[in-house]
Amino acid sequence: MTSEAVRLESIYKTYDNAVTALDGVTASFPAGSFTAVMGPSGSGKSTLLQCAAGLDAPTAGQVFIDGEELSAADDTAMTKFRRRRVGFVFQDYNLLPSLTVEQNVMLPLRLDGSRLPKPGLSVGGARRADRRRSRSVLERLGLGDRLGELPERLSGGQRQRVAVARALVSDPAVVFADEPTGALDMRSAREVLALLRTVVHEYGRTVVMVTHDPVAAAYADSVLFLADGRLAGSLSAPTADAVADRLAHLGDARGIGAAA
Ligand code: ADP
């Protein structure tokens, strides 16, 4: 495996309304790292995540996931690739309300055609394997006793943990999280952030998280700052104070920290 989970090469994104959301971003996210992406509202954070995750296509530039180019693929290939190699956690959890915790987590495995019954494995056998896998992830994330619950019976923090389990179940090269704690109270937010750290530091996964909260960013190993669709610096071993300070001076610091 390459040591880069994600590499972005000169990514540009201009929307139909002629807004340039990304203006030439080149960045690399090492495997096994936890990176927060920060910047003022409208600086391109969500667009960056969507393009990196293959949920949207950049206007120009290349995205590599685990060394494999993503943007070159056609729509169908991109969808397949994304399902296998990328996990995504949304602010509002995006769980299907009519499915149980376990069914929600199994869903990506069901949708991934490449995992459908292999020779010698019946549909039932494949299903059992998917179930074992989903349960094991849910148990590791402390949700083993919630398998049959519907999402509406869970707290926000528990729902987001289910969403993290769903993002991990297909063993992706990287999990992208867009404001994963944006809808949570402080205690639940801290639990989810601690979980993301565990996912990185104990299970060796790679997480890239957009947040506007310096306290949340301080859970990451490093922070990448964006301003006006461009990289505007980075910070290693961030503290909430250092992040807040950098954010407050983003305009002046643009470009300087990028070399750090
Ligand atoms: P952030 O996540 O940092 O708030 P976004 O990536 O959401 O920034 O947006 C960057 C810029 O692109 C903003 O000017 C925003 O209005 C614009 N934008 C985002 N999504 C769209 C879209 N689907 N269509 C048109 N413009 C968009």
PDB file of C-alpha atoms in Angstrom, residues 58-226:
ATOM      1  CA  PRO A  58     -13.415  18.472 -10.220  1.00  0.00           C
ATOM      2  CA  THR A  59     -13.383  20.752 -13.259  1.00  0.00           C
ATOM      3  CA  ALA A  60      -9.670  20.018 -13.604  1.00  0.00           C
ATOM      4  CA  GLY A  61      -7.022  18.135 -11.682  1.00  0.00           C
ATOM      5  CA  GLN A  62      -6.552  14.619 -10.403  1.00  0.00           C
ATOM      6  CA  VAL A  63      -7.585  12.748  -7.287  1.00  0.00           C
ATOM      7  CA  PHE A  64      -5.667   9.661  -6.212  1.00  0.00           C
ATOM      8  CA  ILE A  65      -7.042   7.339  -3.553  1.00  0.00           C
ATOM      9  CA  ASP A  66      -4.513   4.824  -2.306  1.00  0.00           C
ATOM     10  CA  GLY A  67      -2.458   5.535  -5.428  1.00  0.00           C
ATOM     11  CA  GLU A  68      -5.296   4.906  -7.864  1.00  0.00           C
ATOM     12  CA  GLU A  69      -6.690   7.759  -9.936  1.00  0.00           C
ATOM     13  CA  LEU A  70     -10.301   8.540  -9.203  1.00  0.00           C
ATOM     14  CA  SER A  71     -11.186  11.388 -11.522  1.00  0.00           C
ATOM     15  CA  ALA A  72     -10.222   9.496 -14.654  1.00  0.00           C
ATOM     16  CA  ALA A  73     -12.961   6.937 -14.185  1.00  0.00           C
ATOM     17  CA  ASP A  74     -16.384   7.227 -15.795  1.00  0.00           C
ATOM     18  CA  ASP A  75     -19.491   7.653 -13.625  1.00  0.00           C
ATOM     19  CA  THR A  76     -20.238   3.979 -13.093  1.00  0.00           C
ATOM     20  CA  ALA A  77     -16.632   3.084 -12.462  1.00  0.00           C
ATOM     21  CA  MET A  78     -16.311   6.042 -10.125  1.00  0.00           C
ATOM     22  CA  THR A  79     -19.343   4.965  -8.118  1.00  0.00           C
ATOM     23  CA  LYS A  80     -17.992   1.445  -7.778  1.00  0.00           C
ATOM     24  CA  PHE A  81     -14.551   2.665  -6.854  1.00  0.00           C
ATOM     25  CA  ARG A  82     -15.982   5.061  -4.305  1.00  0.00           C
ATOM     26  CA  ARG A  83     -18.085   2.394  -2.651  1.00  0.00           C
ATOM     27  CA  ARG A  84     -15.061   0.190  -2.209  1.00  0.00           C
ATOM     28  CA  ARG A  85     -12.355   2.652  -1.287  1.00  0.00           C
ATOM     29  CA  VAL A  86     -14.055   5.647   0.334  1.00  0.00           C
ATOM     30  CA  GLY A  87     -16.239   6.098   3.403  1.00  0.00           C
ATOM     31  CA  PHE A  88     -18.234   9.249   4.042  1.00  0.00           C
ATOM     32  CA  VAL A  89     -19.736  10.630   7.260  1.00  0.00           C
ATOM     33  CA  PHE A  90     -22.262  13.441   6.915  1.00  0.00           C
ATOM     34  CA  GLN A  91     -23.311  16.070   9.442  1.00  0.00           C
ATOM     35  CA  ASP A  92     -26.884  14.757   9.507  1.00  0.00           C
ATOM     36  CA  TYR A  93     -25.843  11.064   9.685  1.00  0.00           C
ATOM     37  CA  ASN A  94     -27.753  10.084   6.495  1.00  0.00           C
ATOM     38  CA  LEU A  95     -29.036   6.860   8.018  1.00  0.00           C
ATOM     39  CA  LEU A  96     -32.079   5.243   6.438  1.00  0.00           C
ATOM     40  CA  PRO A  97     -34.835   5.592   9.054  1.00  0.00           C
ATOM     41  CA  SER A  98     -36.662   2.386   8.131  1.00  0.00           C
ATOM     42  CA  LEU A  99     -33.547   0.204   8.466  1.00  0.00           C
ATOM     43  CA  THR A 100     -32.080  -1.049  11.727  1.00  0.00           C
ATOM     44  CA  VAL A 101     -28.598  -0.123  12.889  1.00  0.00           C
ATOM     45  CA  GLU A 102     -27.244  -3.382  11.512  1.00  0.00           C
ATOM     46  CA  GLN A 103     -29.057  -3.034   8.183  1.00  0.00           C
ATOM     47  CA  ASN A 104     -27.783   0.521   7.764  1.00  0.00           C
ATOM     48  CA  VAL A 105     -24.220  -0.639   8.298  1.00  0.00           C
ATOM     49  CA  MET A 106     -24.610  -3.617   5.960  1.00  0.00           C
ATOM     50  CA  LEU A 107     -25.983  -1.442   3.181  1.00  0.00           C
ATOM     51  CA  PRO A 108     -22.660  -0.446   1.570  1.00  0.00           C
ATOM     52  CA  LEU A 109     -21.721  -4.133   1.351  1.00  0.00           C
ATOM     53  CA  ARG A 110     -25.033  -4.926  -0.337  1.00  0.00           C
ATOM     54  CA  LEU A 111     -24.635  -2.088  -2.817  1.00  0.00           C
ATOM     55  CA  ASP A 112     -21.100  -3.041  -3.723  1.00  0.00           C
ATOM     56  CA  GLY A 113     -21.509  -5.292  -6.745  1.00  0.00           C
ATOM     57  CA  SER A 114     -17.931  -6.500  -6.502  1.00  0.00           C
ATOM     58  CA  ARG A 115     -18.837  -8.236  -3.234  1.00  0.00           C
ATOM     59  CA  LEU A 116     -21.835 -10.105  -4.576  1.00  0.00           C
ATOM     60  CA  PRO A 117     -21.692 -13.901  -4.271  1.00  0.00           C
ATOM     61  CA  LYS A 118     -18.390 -15.245  -5.445  1.00  0.00           C
ATOM     62  CA  PRO A 119     -18.161 -18.703  -6.951  1.00  0.00           C
ATOM     63  CA  GLY A 120     -18.720 -21.217  -4.189  1.00  0.00           C
ATOM     64  CA  LEU A 121     -20.439 -18.705  -1.928  1.00  0.00           C
ATOM     65  CA  SER A 122     -24.227 -18.722  -1.960  1.00  0.00           C
ATOM     66  CA  VAL A 123     -26.321 -15.583  -1.589  1.00  0.00           C
ATOM     67  CA  GLY A 124     -27.062 -16.716   1.961  1.00  0.00           C
ATOM     68  CA  GLY A 125     -23.365 -17.303   2.632  1.00  0.00           C
ATOM     69  CA  ALA A 126     -22.429 -13.865   1.306  1.00  0.00           C
ATOM     70  CA  ARG A 127     -25.113 -12.320   3.454  1.00  0.00           C
ATOM     71  CA  ARG A 128     -23.863 -14.085   6.536  1.00  0.00           C
ATOM     72  CA  ALA A 129     -20.336 -12.893   5.822  1.00  0.00           C
ATOM     73  CA  ASP A 130     -21.596  -9.312   5.431  1.00  0.00           C
ATOM     74  CA  ARG A 131     -23.518  -9.615   8.676  1.00  0.00           C
ATOM     75  CA  ARG A 132     -20.460 -10.914  10.537  1.00  0.00           C
ATOM     76  CA  ARG A 133     -18.415  -8.051   9.216  1.00  0.00           C
ATOM     77  CA  SER A 134     -21.028  -5.417  10.114  1.00  0.00           C
ATOM     78  CA  ARG A 135     -21.438  -6.830  13.607  1.00  0.00           C
ATOM     79  CA  SER A 136     -17.752  -6.877  14.233  1.00  0.00           C
ATOM     80  CA  VAL A 137     -17.411  -3.196  13.257  1.00  0.00           C
ATOM     81  CA  LEU A 138     -20.457  -2.240  15.338  1.00  0.00           C
ATOM     82  CA  GLU A 139     -19.131  -4.142  18.336  1.00  0.00           C
ATOM     83  CA  ARG A 140     -15.758  -2.461  18.069  1.00  0.00           C
ATOM     84  CA  LEU A 141     -17.496   0.910  18.056  1.00  0.00           C
ATOM     85  CA  GLY A 142     -19.496   0.053  21.151  1.00  0.00           C
ATOM     86  CA  LEU A 143     -22.824  -0.497  19.379  1.00  0.00           C
ATOM     87  CA  GLY A 144     -23.049  -4.269  19.705  1.00  0.00           C
ATOM     88  CA  ASP A 145     -26.179  -4.011  21.820  1.00  0.00           C
ATOM     89  CA  ARG A 146     -28.002  -1.752  19.340  1.00  0.00           C
ATOM     90  CA  LEU A 147     -28.055  -3.945  16.244  1.00  0.00           C
ATOM     91  CA  GLY A 148     -31.834  -4.223  15.936  1.00  0.00           C
ATOM     92  CA  GLU A 149     -32.622  -0.639  16.926  1.00  0.00           C
ATOM     93  CA  LEU A 150     -34.078   1.891  14.480  1.00  0.00           C
ATOM     94  CA  PRO A 151     -32.095   5.142  14.199  1.00  0.00           C
ATOM     95  CA  GLU A 152     -34.935   7.198  15.710  1.00  0.00           C
ATOM     96  CA  ARG A 153     -34.413   5.379  19.008  1.00  0.00           C
ATOM     97  CA  LEU A 154     -30.777   6.478  19.203  1.00  0.00           C
ATOM     98  CA  SER A 155     -29.213   9.720  20.410  1.00  0.00           C
ATOM     99  CA  GLY A 156     -27.441  11.962  17.900  1.00  0.00           C
ATOM    100  CA  GLY A 157     -24.058  10.746  19.114  1.00  0.00           C
ATOM    101  CA  GLN A 158     -25.078   7.105  18.719  1.00  0.00           C
ATOM    102  CA  ARG A 159     -26.437   7.782  15.231  1.00  0.00           C
ATOM    103  CA  GLN A 160     -23.170   9.335  14.227  1.00  0.00           C
ATOM    104  CA  ARG A 161     -21.309   6.319  15.609  1.00  0.00           C
ATOM    105  CA  VAL A 162     -23.493   4.118  13.420  1.00  0.00           C
ATOM    106  CA  ALA A 163     -22.608   6.354  10.476  1.00  0.00           C
ATOM    107  CA  VAL A 164     -18.906   5.926  11.294  1.00  0.00           C
ATOM    108  CA  ALA A 165     -19.417   2.144  11.413  1.00  0.00           C
ATOM    109  CA  ARG A 166     -21.135   2.281   8.029  1.00  0.00           C
ATOM    110  CA  ALA A 167     -18.250   4.333   6.623  1.00  0.00           C
ATOM    111  CA  LEU A 168     -15.729   1.747   7.862  1.00  0.00           C
ATOM    112  CA  VAL A 169     -17.492  -1.481   6.952  1.00  0.00           C
ATOM    113  CA  SER A 170     -16.170  -1.728   3.414  1.00  0.00           C
ATOM    114  CA  ASP A 171     -12.613  -1.312   4.689  1.00  0.00           C
ATOM    115  CA  PRO A 172     -12.008   1.947   2.818  1.00  0.00           C
ATOM    116  CA  ALA A 173      -8.654   3.621   2.212  1.00  0.00           C
ATOM    117  CA  VAL A 174     -10.040   6.828   3.684  1.00  0.00           C
ATOM    118  CA  VAL A 175     -13.052   8.132   5.581  1.00  0.00           C
ATOM    119  CA  PHE A 176     -14.174  11.676   4.774  1.00  0.00           C
ATOM    120  CA  ALA A 177     -16.306  13.447   7.365  1.00  0.00           C
ATOM    121  CA  ASP A 178     -18.111  16.719   6.641  1.00  0.00           C
ATOM    122  CA  GLU A 179     -18.841  18.549   9.913  1.00  0.00           C
ATOM    123  CA  PRO A 180     -19.502  15.219  11.663  1.00  0.00           C
ATOM    124  CA  THR A 181     -20.143  16.935  14.999  1.00  0.00           C
ATOM    125  CA  GLY A 182     -22.071  19.916  13.622  1.00  0.00           C
ATOM    126  CA  ALA A 183     -25.442  18.620  14.869  1.00  0.00           C
ATOM    127  CA  LEU A 184     -24.246  17.233  18.213  1.00  0.00           C
ATOM    128  CA  ASP A 185     -24.109  18.571  21.750  1.00  0.00           C
ATOM    129  CA  MET A 186     -20.651  19.023  23.197  1.00  0.00           C
ATOM    130  CA  ARG A 187     -20.494  15.699  25.021  1.00  0.00           C
ATOM    131  CA  SER A 188     -21.620  13.643  22.033  1.00  0.00           C
ATOM    132  CA  ALA A 189     -19.321  15.661  19.791  1.00  0.00           C
ATOM    133  CA  ARG A 190     -16.349  14.778  21.978  1.00  0.00           C
ATOM    134  CA  GLU A 191     -17.294  11.115  21.927  1.00  0.00           C
ATOM    135  CA  VAL A 192     -17.518  11.063  18.150  1.00  0.00           C
ATOM    136  CA  LEU A 193     -14.208  12.919  17.817  1.00  0.00           C
ATOM    137  CA  ALA A 194     -12.543  10.522  20.255  1.00  0.00           C
ATOM    138  CA  LEU A 195     -13.954   7.673  18.166  1.00  0.00           C
ATOM    139  CA  LEU A 196     -12.481   9.138  14.986  1.00  0.00           C
ATOM    140  CA  ARG A 197      -9.103   9.390  16.730  1.00  0.00           C
ATOM    141  CA  THR A 198      -9.391   5.749  17.765  1.00  0.00           C
ATOM    142  CA  VAL A 199     -10.280   4.777  14.232  1.00  0.00           C
ATOM    143  CA  VAL A 200      -7.036   6.412  13.081  1.00  0.00           C
ATOM    144  CA  HIS A 201      -4.632   5.620  15.879  1.00  0.00           C
ATOM    145  CA  GLU A 202      -5.786   2.157  16.903  1.00  0.00           C
ATOM    146  CA  TYR A 203      -7.246   0.796  13.677  1.00  0.00           C
ATOM    147  CA  GLY A 204      -4.798   2.577  11.372  1.00  0.00           C
ATOM    148  CA  ARG A 205      -7.456   4.232   9.218  1.00  0.00           C
ATOM    149  CA  THR A 206      -7.187   7.593   7.478  1.00  0.00           C
ATOM    150  CA  VAL A 207      -9.672  10.338   8.274  1.00  0.00           C
ATOM    151  CA  VAL A 208     -10.138  13.715   6.600  1.00  0.00           C
ATOM    152  CA  MET A 209     -12.636  15.894   8.429  1.00  0.00           C
ATOM    153  CA  VAL A 210     -14.103  19.280   7.586  1.00  0.00           C
ATOM    154  CA  THR A 211     -14.976  21.321  10.642  1.00  0.00           C
ATOM    155  CA  HIS A 212     -15.395  24.945  11.617  1.00  0.00           C
ATOM    156  CA  ASP A 213     -14.750  24.182  15.295  1.00  0.00           C
ATOM    157  CA  PRO A 214     -11.169  24.658  16.581  1.00  0.00           C
ATOM    158  CA  VAL A 215     -11.859  22.254  19.482  1.00  0.00           C
ATOM    159  CA  ALA A 216     -12.865  19.545  17.004  1.00  0.00           C
ATOM    160  CA  ALA A 217      -9.851  20.301  14.813  1.00  0.00           C
ATOM    161  CA  ALA A 218      -7.566  19.837  17.827  1.00  0.00           C
ATOM    162  CA  TYR A 219      -8.467  16.117  17.824  1.00  0.00           C
ATOM    163  CA  ALA A 220      -6.737  15.783  14.455  1.00  0.00           C
ATOM    164  CA  ASP A 221      -3.009  15.225  13.884  1.00  0.00           C
ATOM    165  CA  SER A 222      -2.859  18.237  11.603  1.00  0.00           C
ATOM    166  CA  VAL A 223      -5.016  20.974  10.163  1.00  0.00           C
ATOM    167  CA  LEU A 224      -5.114  22.180   6.574  1.00  0.00           C
ATOM    168  CA  PHE A 225      -6.433  25.709   6.094  1.00  0.00           C
ATOM    169  CA  LEU A 226      -8.318  26.894   3.041  1.00  0.00           C
TER     170      LEU A 226
END
